[in-house]
């Protein structure tokens, strides 16, 4: 009887506690650690390195948020999520935020109960082919077999692209990167399609990266960005301005190396960013020096980019559209004031 | 003794057990109710739309293996039916292959030949002790090692083998094929009637007619004669390597073959054991008694052993069919476009209606399983002892 009683209590607790969450910032503070959903392993965006430490531009967003909330970029745990489970995991409150190369779309923003807070990488769907195939444009792909990793907007863009150009194809949707990769390498399909960033990541893992070509066409807009649960604007603000801080820091030329020297800057907007003037941290509900902590511990947007996916890395992605707006790119943040 | 006092009611074993059961049922009811309430409350709170309206929206993605018309402008509902039919396709063909493998190996297991017997034994032990998922992935990996499409192996002139599947000529029906089909149906109907008539004749006169020979002759030759008489109204569409792939003809894709081999070989080993136990369960005396009556060996097997063995075989065989059908959902691992993969995976991701879609997929598997059970139970009833009890 005693057991039944405790079972009933447990049951009631399970059934009703999941119904209540509202203030994520408080929950995160109370837990003392940020739970950040990310990829199960995409080199350059979110993947554990040889020592098991998660690295990547998406992970850096998680680290920035942790630095803002706790003043410690390491006060976070990366929760690997599959493309299919990621939204459910976020909605159910298992993670506090999602930074997992996820495309910001209307239906996800409106219908799925998500709130996208910004864009940390402008991507687009592309095609990877073996160089030996002798194809130089995606318009030559009529009749090809295409390997797709499922659970993304990829299938839809692909279908639209081939339909628009009146071409035929055989779709081979595969559940994970690794399996799609194996099928592609074995020659089950001629083309591998996913976001271009993913293609570069994939190619960097191949034995002879030069034997593979990423075709120039981009067939979709894929703004990848972090998201939080809909209806918690306070928390959305924290994540949004953690990302914006990284972007503004690059714009102002503040890096993790020189941030300390900027503490005595004459420029008021730098002083505001680093928490030396104004009470912006307090408005956000975090420490006033959150900007300083992000830049010091994580670095600015450009540093994160170069460190994880830039030309010096195996990924070798040029800044391109992901340059600062001052350099003709799309990376832009509203003013910090 | 003391009449119906409250105390008596409470200590009455019957009433008390009813009370406890009612309490438990009530508890489960409250549990389910609050689960539904909590879910719909949470969905509502998170701004997620519920309902089945999404089924009418265009699916937007392509499926390669479609047995019914489907393009990416069709609805999610149509995608559901495509997936359902692909699931049924692999379930039915899988059960067929598994049954053939199972009965063959099961009988070989009882062979008097040492080599055959132990080969079958090794097969059963080796396959049924490896997880089904590994079987499927193993076969898929093997099939991917076949020649690449540009080096497709040509055999029997019209067939091509590559790691994108087996390409074969396809039939294109011309005018007049309808008449041939009518004759095929006619000859089957004839065979059934002839079979009944022959049985009656045997029962009344004892004369045995060569039913099998006559029936198969009619079913095979009658349509062929009509087919030739009409000037062979069929065209072959040959596959030709054009650009990236073969155009025309038919293709059997490696994903399907890997599923078929994986499911067939794995489940076949279980069925082999079931068949073996079924045959062993028929007592030796039955065989000896039948032989003593002067019946030939194959007649003994057909009329005495198998009918009795089936009584033991059918119930666990049903189980294996159910397992195979449910295991077919593992096609997701290699990209076989079944119900779970297409509708339960891609549609789910596009619409985000996880609860509705999963409920539909689960209800579908439940329905398929219950239908299989129903038919197998009916069949089981027909092979059970019908004696005076």
XYZ file of C-alpha atoms in Angstrom:
726
model
C 0.000 0.000 0.000
C 2.886 2.239 0.879
C 4.344 1.627 -2.561
C 1.073 2.351 -4.291
C 0.819 5.608 -2.424
C 4.284 6.765 -3.417
C 3.641 5.574 -6.946
C 0.531 7.686 -7.090
C 2.372 10.707 -5.810
C 5.095 10.160 -8.385
C 2.514 9.773 -11.112
C 0.769 12.980 -10.145
C 4.063 14.826 -10.037
C 5.059 13.541 -13.462
C 1.705 14.428 -14.951
C 1.416 17.926 -13.656
C 4.878 19.367 -13.299
C 5.584 19.242 -17.018
C 2.685 21.613 -17.463
C 4.407 24.542 -15.858
C 7.365 26.550 -17.055
C 7.528 30.179 -17.842
C 10.667 31.925 -16.676
C 13.537 30.115 -18.352
C 16.156 32.609 -17.182
C 15.272 31.924 -13.554
C 15.204 28.176 -14.150
C 18.643 28.302 -15.755
C 20.040 30.400 -12.916
C 18.551 28.073 -10.333
C 20.076 25.072 -12.089
C 23.435 26.799 -12.302
C 23.950 25.489 -15.801
C 22.620 26.094 -19.313
C 21.224 23.178 -21.294
C 21.833 23.921 -24.924
C 20.475 21.690 -27.683
C 22.784 21.262 -30.634
C 23.728 18.870 -33.415
C 24.689 15.252 -32.828
C 27.901 16.003 -34.647
C 28.483 18.450 -37.493
C 32.095 19.471 -37.793
C 32.564 23.226 -37.415
C 29.051 23.806 -36.076
C 28.753 21.439 -33.172
C 30.931 18.393 -32.727
C 33.054 17.032 -29.898
C 36.800 17.301 -30.497
C 39.400 14.631 -29.677
C 39.197 15.506 -25.998
C 35.383 15.291 -26.018
C 34.916 19.042 -25.755
C 32.123 20.409 -27.935
C 33.338 22.924 -30.499
C 31.701 24.906 -33.266
C 29.970 28.156 -34.165
C 26.672 26.891 -32.755
C 28.373 25.753 -29.564
C 29.935 29.212 -29.311
C 26.443 30.729 -29.169
C 25.655 28.386 -26.275
C 28.901 29.405 -24.601
C 28.123 33.085 -25.109
C 24.744 32.677 -23.412
C 26.360 30.791 -20.532
C 28.982 33.554 -20.237
C 26.207 36.169 -20.173
C 24.121 34.404 -17.520
C 26.845 33.003 -15.278
C 29.983 34.862 -16.312
C 31.355 31.413 -17.166
C 31.217 30.149 -20.736
C 31.701 26.586 -19.537
C 28.599 26.591 -17.334
C 26.654 24.823 -20.029
C 25.977 21.355 -21.307
C 25.503 20.514 -24.964
C 22.536 18.213 -25.527
C 22.904 16.511 -28.921
C 19.584 16.419 -30.773
C 18.568 14.786 -34.034
C 16.904 16.869 -36.696
C 13.620 15.140 -35.980
C 13.631 15.432 -32.213
C 15.109 18.925 -31.818
C 11.835 20.882 -31.657
C 10.120 18.434 -29.354
C 13.127 18.474 -27.049
C 12.959 22.261 -26.898
C 9.184 22.439 -26.512
C 9.168 19.895 -23.714
C 11.618 22.005 -21.715
C 14.391 19.438 -21.806
C 16.728 22.106 -23.152
C 16.722 25.868 -22.604
C 17.670 26.879 -26.117
C 18.410 25.360 -29.482
C 21.554 26.306 -31.386
C 21.670 23.598 -33.985
C 22.045 24.734 -37.607
C 18.275 25.183 -37.756
C 16.654 27.164 -40.558
C 14.420 30.026 -39.553
C 11.178 29.555 -41.475
C 7.683 30.958 -41.195
C 6.025 27.758 -40.086
C 8.654 26.958 -37.480
C 8.479 30.466 -36.087
C 4.689 30.675 -36.118
C 3.249 27.195 -36.036
C 5.779 25.151 -34.063
C 5.857 27.402 -31.020
C 9.453 28.499 -31.525
C 11.014 31.922 -31.298
C 14.045 32.526 -33.505
C 16.252 35.194 -31.994
C 18.670 35.870 -34.823
C 20.894 34.410 -37.503
C 24.408 33.189 -36.832
C 25.082 31.705 -40.254
C 23.510 32.455 -43.639
C 23.384 29.167 -45.426
C 21.730 27.761 -48.530
C 21.117 24.310 -49.868
C 23.719 23.129 -52.354
C 24.945 20.020 -54.112
C 28.081 17.952 -53.638
C 29.208 15.731 -56.529
C 32.275 13.662 -57.303
C 34.640 15.652 -59.525
C 34.787 12.638 -61.833
C 31.105 13.103 -62.670
C 32.064 16.086 -64.791
C 29.100 18.202 -63.724
C 29.623 21.932 -63.308
C 26.071 23.131 -62.679
C 23.064 21.837 -60.787
C 21.057 22.337 -63.973
C 22.912 19.351 -65.473
C 21.492 16.996 -62.874
C 18.448 15.749 -64.814
C 17.842 12.086 -64.017
C 20.315 11.932 -61.151
C 19.910 9.973 -57.937
C 20.060 12.312 -54.974
C 20.939 11.372 -51.392
C 19.130 13.525 -48.837
C 19.382 13.627 -45.104
C 15.775 13.606 -43.921
C 14.102 15.747 -41.334
C 14.922 19.124 -42.808
C 13.540 21.581 -45.326
C 15.938 19.908 -47.754
C 13.400 17.559 -49.349
C 11.037 20.433 -50.088
C 13.669 22.686 -51.672
C 14.964 19.797 -53.725
C 11.494 18.888 -54.991
C 10.789 22.531 -55.858
C 14.107 22.980 -57.656
C 13.714 19.928 -59.872
C 10.074 20.694 -60.529
C 10.846 24.279 -61.481
C 13.483 23.184 -63.998
C 11.376 20.276 -65.275
C 14.035 17.750 -64.342
C 13.615 14.276 -62.924
C 15.451 12.689 -60.053
C 15.401 9.721 -57.734
C 15.271 10.745 -54.088
C 17.063 8.585 -51.563
C 16.230 9.996 -48.158
C 18.467 8.713 -45.392
C 18.018 9.239 -41.691
C 21.455 10.393 -40.515
C 24.538 12.073 -41.937
C 26.643 8.957 -41.589
C 24.267 6.720 -43.508
C 23.652 9.273 -46.235
C 27.403 9.634 -46.454
C 27.998 5.907 -46.790
C 25.379 5.604 -49.528
C 26.876 8.574 -51.374
C 30.444 7.289 -51.170
C 29.332 3.856 -52.381
C 27.821 5.446 -55.470
C 24.198 4.743 -54.550
C 23.541 8.333 -55.566
C 25.246 10.840 -57.841
C 24.590 13.880 -55.709
C 24.489 14.661 -52.024
C 22.364 17.584 -51.020
C 22.081 19.510 -47.802
C 23.015 22.995 -46.655
C 26.299 24.103 -48.203
C 27.929 24.413 -44.801
C 27.065 20.768 -44.215
C 28.522 19.819 -47.577
C 31.804 21.533 -46.740
C 31.832 19.764 -43.390
C 31.133 16.456 -45.064
C 33.798 16.975 -47.687
C 36.419 17.831 -45.079
C 36.014 14.331 -43.618
C 36.607 12.548 -46.945
C 40.002 10.982 -47.667
C 40.652 13.211 -50.739
C 38.546 16.357 -50.368
C 39.713 17.606 -53.770
C 37.951 14.736 -55.529
C 34.632 16.310 -54.624
C 33.045 19.504 -55.865
C 30.438 21.722 -54.254
C 28.336 23.053 -57.140
C 27.928 26.845 -57.303
C 24.108 26.884 -57.201
C 22.333 27.637 -53.963
C 18.717 26.581 -54.260
C 17.342 27.953 -51.021
C 17.664 30.570 -48.324
C 18.708 28.913 -45.104
C 19.259 31.448 -42.363
C 20.476 29.313 -39.471
C 19.916 30.679 -36.034
C 19.345 29.919 -32.371
C 15.787 29.564 -31.101
C 13.945 29.409 -27.801
C 10.415 28.548 -26.735
C 7.704 30.921 -27.843
C 6.224 33.125 -25.152
C 9.283 33.765 -22.984
C 10.509 37.075 -24.372
C 12.772 37.731 -21.421
C 14.807 34.637 -22.118
C 14.647 35.256 -25.877
C 16.212 38.679 -25.212
C 19.110 37.121 -23.301
C 19.917 34.728 -26.144
C 19.366 37.378 -28.832
C 21.678 39.917 -27.219
C 24.339 37.344 -26.432
C 24.580 36.670 -30.152
C 24.313 40.378 -31.011
C 27.142 41.159 -28.613
C 29.449 38.841 -30.546
C 28.482 40.542 -33.797
C 28.827 44.095 -32.465
C 32.203 43.212 -30.974
C 33.504 42.235 -34.388
C 32.063 45.396 -35.883
C 33.921 47.463 -33.293
C 37.105 45.453 -33.626
C 37.005 44.076 -30.097
C 38.485 40.579 -29.780
C 39.070 38.231 -26.873
C 42.726 39.274 -26.993
C 42.276 43.038 -26.860
C 39.046 43.337 -24.857
C 40.868 44.291 -21.663
C 42.523 47.249 -23.315
C 39.121 48.474 -24.441
C 37.864 48.682 -20.852
C 39.374 52.153 -20.681
C 38.182 53.181 -24.119
C 37.002 56.679 -24.941
C 34.236 55.336 -27.130
C 30.948 55.353 -25.143
C 29.370 52.629 -27.247
C 32.288 50.294 -26.425
C 31.929 51.147 -22.742
C 28.210 50.352 -22.925
C 28.929 47.014 -24.606
C 31.495 46.044 -21.982
C 29.210 47.052 -19.112
C 31.278 50.020 -17.996
C 28.447 52.464 -18.617
C 24.711 52.115 -18.247
C 22.766 49.247 -16.698
C 22.096 47.146 -19.752
C 22.893 43.879 -17.983
C 20.413 44.641 -15.277
C 17.737 45.363 -17.885
C 18.402 41.937 -19.343
C 18.404 40.289 -15.912
C 22.067 39.280 -15.989
C 25.360 40.726 -14.746
C 26.272 44.125 -16.123
C 29.594 42.915 -17.523
C 27.958 40.189 -19.628
C 29.293 41.752 -22.821
C 32.843 41.710 -21.494
C 32.513 38.081 -20.374
C 31.193 36.941 -23.768
C 33.987 38.636 -25.696
C 36.686 37.606 -23.231
C 35.682 33.955 -23.007
C 34.115 33.214 -26.388
C 35.373 35.948 -28.666
C 33.626 37.986 -31.302
C 31.637 36.572 -34.216
C 34.547 36.698 -36.642
C 36.883 34.922 -34.224
C 34.356 32.170 -33.712
C 33.883 31.856 -37.476
C 37.596 31.669 -38.290
C 38.327 29.304 -35.419
C 35.642 26.790 -36.368
C 34.862 26.948 -40.066
C 37.156 29.598 -41.560
C 39.699 29.217 -44.336
C 42.398 27.971 -41.964
C 40.236 25.034 -40.842
C 39.546 21.818 -42.773
C 36.083 23.211 -43.532
C 37.684 26.099 -45.465
C 34.550 28.229 -45.805
C 35.072 31.800 -46.988
C 33.169 34.512 -45.107
C 31.134 35.349 -48.241
C 27.602 36.428 -47.302
C 28.569 35.884 -43.681
C 30.879 38.924 -43.733
C 30.033 41.934 -41.609
C 27.543 44.324 -43.174
C 30.338 46.868 -43.258
C 32.201 44.536 -45.626
C 29.312 43.750 -47.916
C 27.942 40.785 -45.990
C 24.682 40.148 -44.172
C 25.929 39.932 -40.595
C 24.327 42.876 -38.814
C 23.149 43.613 -35.316
C 20.927 46.434 -34.032
C 22.751 49.128 -32.044
C 23.644 48.458 -28.429
C 22.031 51.380 -26.598
C -25.542 -14.594 9.126
C -25.515 -11.055 10.382
C -27.302 -9.641 7.362
C -26.032 -6.861 5.132
C -24.168 -4.549 7.416
C -21.558 -2.164 6.092
C -18.898 -4.210 7.822
C -20.037 -7.336 6.064
C -19.979 -5.703 2.688
C -16.429 -4.543 3.251
C -15.199 -7.948 4.303
C -17.091 -9.834 1.631
C -14.409 -11.165 -0.665
C -16.464 -10.735 -3.823
C -17.630 -7.204 -3.137
C -14.239 -6.138 -1.931
C -12.521 -7.376 -5.082
C -15.088 -5.560 -7.210
C -14.457 -2.390 -5.228
C -10.704 -2.663 -5.628
C -10.995 -3.325 -9.334
C -13.372 -0.406 -9.802
C -10.898 1.758 -7.928
C -7.998 0.690 -10.153
C -10.022 1.187 -13.341
C -11.026 4.626 -12.093
C -7.423 5.468 -11.331
C -6.303 4.486 -14.825
C -9.192 6.498 -16.280
C -8.191 9.577 -14.300
C -4.575 9.019 -15.342
C -5.402 8.851 -19.054
C -7.761 11.799 -18.770
C -5.202 14.008 -17.081
C -2.528 12.896 -19.566
C -4.714 14.053 -22.444
C -5.621 17.248 -20.607
C -1.995 18.040 -19.810
C -0.918 17.356 -23.376
C -3.570 19.484 -25.010
C -3.021 22.222 -22.425
C 0.704 22.251 -23.108
C 0.263 22.160 -26.878
C -2.145 25.036 -26.628
C 0.174 26.968 -24.378
C 3.120 26.525 -26.732
C 1.046 27.730 -29.632
C 1.157 24.431 -31.505
C -1.846 23.798 -33.732
C -3.599 20.507 -33.233
C -5.942 18.529 -35.419
C -5.799 16.735 -38.722
C -6.157 19.715 -41.051
C -2.536 19.295 -42.192
C -3.472 16.121 -44.059
C -5.027 18.251 -46.780
C -1.889 20.337 -47.309
C 0.502 19.494 -50.127
C 3.307 17.235 -48.921
C 5.938 18.903 -51.091
C 8.524 16.111 -51.041
C 9.174 13.242 -53.427
C 9.100 9.522 -52.800
C 10.935 7.212 -55.177
C 9.087 3.991 -54.486
C 5.421 4.617 -55.252
C 2.934 1.971 -56.251
C 0.091 4.480 -56.472
C 0.186 7.832 -58.262
C 2.043 10.418 -56.203
C 3.885 13.646 -56.925
C 5.215 16.290 -54.590
C 2.081 18.385 -55.115
C -0.129 15.678 -53.599
C -1.332 15.886 -50.016
C 0.162 14.448 -46.859
C -2.779 12.049 -46.863
C -1.682 10.677 -50.221
C 1.881 10.393 -48.867
C 0.412 8.392 -45.999
C -1.186 5.942 -48.424
C 2.038 5.634 -50.411
C 3.870 4.772 -47.194
C 1.143 2.386 -46.083
C 1.276 0.483 -49.359
C 5.067 0.301 -49.231
C 4.805 -1.073 -45.706
C 2.258 -3.652 -46.820
C 4.465 -4.517 -49.808
C 7.478 -5.330 -47.677
C 5.316 -7.058 -45.034
C 3.596 -9.353 -47.530
C 6.679 -10.193 -49.594
C 8.715 -10.516 -46.396
C 6.235 -12.979 -44.861
C 6.229 -14.927 -48.120
C 10.020 -15.216 -48.278
C 10.292 -15.952 -44.548
C 7.676 -18.720 -44.832
C 9.430 -20.389 -47.738
C 12.822 -20.177 -46.029
C 11.299 -21.287 -42.731
C 9.500 -24.357 -44.079
C 12.486 -25.424 -46.195
C 15.015 -25.068 -43.387
C 12.595 -26.479 -40.810
C 12.159 -29.676 -42.812
C 15.882 -29.900 -43.590
C 16.525 -29.617 -39.832
C 14.813 -33.026 -39.510
C 16.638 -34.553 -42.454
C 18.492 -37.827 -41.923
C 21.431 -36.404 -43.881
C 24.053 -35.227 -41.382
C 25.416 -32.437 -43.575
C 22.016 -30.966 -44.498
C 20.733 -31.227 -40.948
C 23.724 -29.462 -39.452
C 23.849 -26.848 -42.156
C 20.256 -25.924 -41.321
C 21.115 -25.963 -37.622
C 24.052 -23.608 -38.175
C 21.870 -21.301 -40.274
C 19.194 -21.069 -37.608
C 21.611 -20.421 -34.771
C 23.708 -17.929 -36.701
C 20.834 -15.795 -37.941
C 18.402 -15.689 -35.077
C 21.067 -14.629 -32.599
C 21.938 -11.466 -34.492
C 19.702 -8.383 -34.097
C 17.407 -7.753 -37.036
C 18.715 -4.230 -37.575
C 22.200 -5.601 -38.212
C 20.776 -8.058 -40.732
C 19.188 -5.213 -42.668
C 22.224 -2.943 -42.561
C 24.487 -5.873 -43.451
C 22.517 -6.681 -46.590
C 22.272 -3.045 -47.552
C 26.034 -2.643 -47.227
C 26.572 -5.770 -49.312
C 24.216 -4.495 -52.010
C 26.004 -1.129 -52.093
C 29.171 -3.033 -53.037
C 27.600 -4.150 -56.304
C 28.922 -2.528 -59.506
C 28.362 1.212 -59.838
C 25.728 2.356 -62.262
C 28.144 3.087 -65.122
C 29.637 -0.382 -64.769
C 26.304 -2.140 -64.298
C 26.633 -5.859 -64.941
C 24.519 -7.057 -67.834
C 23.064 -10.528 -67.586
C 20.585 -12.418 -69.754
C 20.940 -9.559 -72.225
C 18.062 -7.445 -70.876
C 18.861 -7.285 -67.168
C 21.294 -4.944 -65.464
C 22.679 -5.270 -61.957
C 24.139 -2.313 -60.093
C 24.201 -0.888 -56.597
C 21.162 1.181 -57.560
C 19.123 -1.928 -58.119
C 18.220 -4.533 -60.676
C 16.907 -3.054 -63.911
C 14.674 -5.221 -66.044
C 12.394 -4.675 -69.029
C 8.893 -3.570 -68.137
C 5.693 -4.786 -69.752
C 3.516 -2.289 -71.546
C -0.019 -3.564 -71.974
C -1.600 -3.127 -75.388
C -5.234 -3.404 -76.503
C -6.432 -6.961 -76.173
C -4.619 -7.693 -72.914
C -7.958 -7.235 -71.184
C -9.316 -10.284 -72.984
C -6.296 -12.307 -71.873
C -6.912 -11.262 -68.259
C -10.541 -12.328 -68.585
C -9.357 -15.746 -69.709
C -6.915 -15.976 -66.813
C -9.749 -15.308 -64.363
C -11.998 -17.711 -66.250
C -9.441 -20.529 -66.071
C -8.934 -19.977 -62.324
C -12.686 -20.152 -61.748
C -12.793 -23.293 -63.846
C -9.991 -24.831 -61.771
C -11.819 -24.156 -58.509
C -15.082 -25.667 -59.770
C -13.269 -28.663 -61.231
C -11.477 -29.190 -57.948
C -14.762 -29.292 -56.003
C -16.344 -31.588 -58.566
C -13.365 -33.970 -58.520
C -13.439 -34.145 -54.731
C -17.139 -35.023 -54.758
C -16.515 -37.678 -57.366
C -13.717 -39.155 -55.287
C -15.919 -39.220 -52.215
C -18.771 -40.974 -54.028
C -16.873 -43.344 -56.326
C -13.312 -43.464 -54.986
C -11.861 -42.563 -58.380
C -8.989 -40.090 -58.160
C -8.617 -37.680 -61.053
C -5.285 -35.959 -61.882
C -6.700 -32.633 -60.622
C -3.401 -30.822 -60.205
C -2.199 -31.727 -63.696
C -5.430 -30.723 -65.449
C -5.849 -27.487 -63.472
C -2.316 -26.250 -63.956
C -2.584 -27.135 -67.649
C -5.745 -25.060 -67.997
C -4.428 -22.092 -66.008
C -1.138 -21.966 -67.913
C -2.076 -22.903 -71.457
C -5.507 -21.376 -71.972
C -4.358 -17.757 -71.467
C -1.207 -18.411 -73.525
C -3.245 -19.725 -76.457
C -5.547 -16.683 -76.281
C -2.497 -14.411 -75.946
C -0.899 -15.827 -79.105
C -4.224 -15.866 -80.978
C -4.618 -12.121 -80.311
C -1.195 -11.461 -81.783
C 0.727 -11.034 -78.492
C -0.585 -7.611 -77.395
C 2.447 -6.752 -75.240
C 5.445 -4.490 -75.646
C 8.676 -4.594 -73.706
C 10.145 -1.372 -72.390
C 13.887 -1.936 -72.108
C 16.045 -0.015 -69.637
C 18.721 2.113 -71.317
C 21.605 3.860 -69.572
C 21.056 7.556 -70.250
C 22.938 10.228 -68.367
C 23.058 9.393 -64.676
C 20.660 6.466 -64.588
C 18.805 3.871 -66.567
C 15.687 5.195 -68.241
C 12.696 3.004 -68.907
C 12.122 -0.539 -67.727
C 11.561 -1.488 -64.123
C 13.870 -1.259 -61.166
C 13.988 -3.181 -57.930
C 15.890 -0.932 -55.537
C 18.575 -2.130 -53.119
C 16.667 -0.688 -50.143
C 13.760 -3.031 -50.864
C 15.981 -6.042 -51.527
C 17.984 -5.429 -48.349
C 14.747 -5.256 -46.340
C 13.435 -8.408 -47.989
C 16.642 -10.358 -47.347
C 17.067 -9.040 -43.824
C 13.495 -9.662 -42.721
C 13.127 -12.920 -44.673
C 16.322 -14.541 -43.455
C 15.945 -13.412 -39.862
C 12.282 -14.324 -39.452
C 12.813 -17.452 -41.559
C 15.115 -18.891 -38.912
C 12.410 -18.506 -36.277
C 9.804 -20.041 -38.549
C 12.173 -22.968 -39.208
C 12.202 -23.744 -35.508
C 8.425 -23.458 -35.343
C 7.987 -25.823 -38.293
C 10.448 -28.291 -36.803
C 8.667 -28.314 -33.456
C 5.333 -28.691 -35.242
C 6.437 -31.774 -37.147
C 8.100 -33.326 -34.098
C 4.910 -32.789 -32.102
C 3.034 -35.303 -34.263
C 3.570 -38.590 -32.488
C 5.542 -41.316 -34.184
C 2.549 -43.636 -33.900
C 0.619 -41.508 -36.368
C 3.195 -42.020 -39.050
C 3.483 -45.726 -38.310
C -0.266 -46.200 -38.296
C -0.619 -44.392 -41.613
C 2.146 -46.496 -43.127
C 0.486 -49.622 -41.786
C -2.623 -48.664 -43.747
C -0.496 -48.819 -46.865
C -0.374 -45.088 -47.613
C 2.583 -43.812 -49.586
C 5.177 -41.661 -47.882
C 4.150 -38.352 -49.515
C 0.451 -39.071 -48.835
C 1.315 -39.705 -45.185
C 3.056 -36.335 -45.041
C 0.227 -34.525 -46.831
C -2.789 -36.089 -45.158
C -1.536 -37.134 -41.735
C 1.565 -35.280 -40.590
C 1.167 -31.762 -42.007
C -2.497 -31.230 -40.980
C -1.637 -32.156 -37.410
C 1.593 -30.220 -37.405
C -0.218 -27.098 -38.622
C -2.266 -27.047 -35.432
C 0.951 -26.482 -33.533
C 2.593 -24.278 -36.150
C -0.091 -21.673 -36.874
C -0.286 -19.748 -33.555
C 3.459 -19.064 -33.216
C 3.673 -18.493 -36.984
C 1.105 -15.712 -36.596
C 3.394 -14.184 -34.028
C 6.291 -14.215 -36.466
C 4.200 -12.563 -39.174
C 3.285 -9.828 -36.702
C 6.925 -9.406 -35.709
C 8.021 -9.178 -39.307
C 5.409 -6.558 -40.089
C 6.431 -4.455 -37.129
C 10.139 -4.952 -37.850
C 9.565 -3.589 -41.339
C 9.537 -0.153 -39.716
C 13.320 -0.562 -39.369
C 13.464 0.340 -43.065
C 14.065 3.843 -41.788
C 17.681 2.850 -41.125
C 18.452 2.349 -44.814
C 15.938 4.693 -46.401
C 13.224 2.247 -47.396
C 10.246 4.532 -48.019
C 7.746 2.888 -45.693
C 5.087 4.431 -43.478
C 7.450 5.355 -40.645
C 10.070 6.793 -42.938
C 7.914 8.940 -45.205
C 4.776 9.941 -43.388
C 6.068 9.288 -39.868
C 9.387 10.996 -40.599
C 9.379 13.570 -43.365
C 5.746 14.655 -43.063
C 6.179 14.871 -39.312
C 9.152 17.120 -39.653
C 7.472 19.361 -42.195
C 4.206 19.764 -40.324
C 5.454 19.335 -36.773
C 2.224 17.482 -35.914
C 4.080 14.787 -33.989
C 1.223 13.564 -31.831
C -1.334 13.312 -34.626
C 1.054 11.640 -37.050
C 2.433 9.197 -34.509
C -1.095 8.329 -33.415
C -2.029 7.654 -37.039
C 1.046 5.522 -37.656
C 0.501 3.554 -34.458
C -3.174 3.021 -35.215
C -2.196 1.819 -38.684
C 0.268 -0.759 -37.384
C -2.312 -1.855 -34.841
C -4.887 -2.313 -37.586
C -2.486 -4.259 -39.801
C -1.467 -6.496 -36.896
C -5.044 -7.141 -35.810
C -6.019 -7.953 -39.397
C -3.195 -10.466 -39.696
C -4.216 -11.977 -36.344
C -7.830 -12.194 -37.449
C -7.069 -14.061 -40.646
C -4.507 -16.320 -39.022
C -6.977 -17.125 -36.245
C -9.660 -17.987 -38.785
C -7.166 -20.200 -40.577
C -6.094 -21.701 -37.284
C -9.707 -22.589 -36.499
C -10.032 -24.338 -39.821
C -7.068 -26.626 -39.114
C -8.003 -27.480 -35.531
C -9.529 -30.818 -34.549
C -13.182 -30.984 -35.405
C -14.395 -33.844 -33.267
C -17.268 -34.535 -30.947
C -16.462 -33.037 -27.626
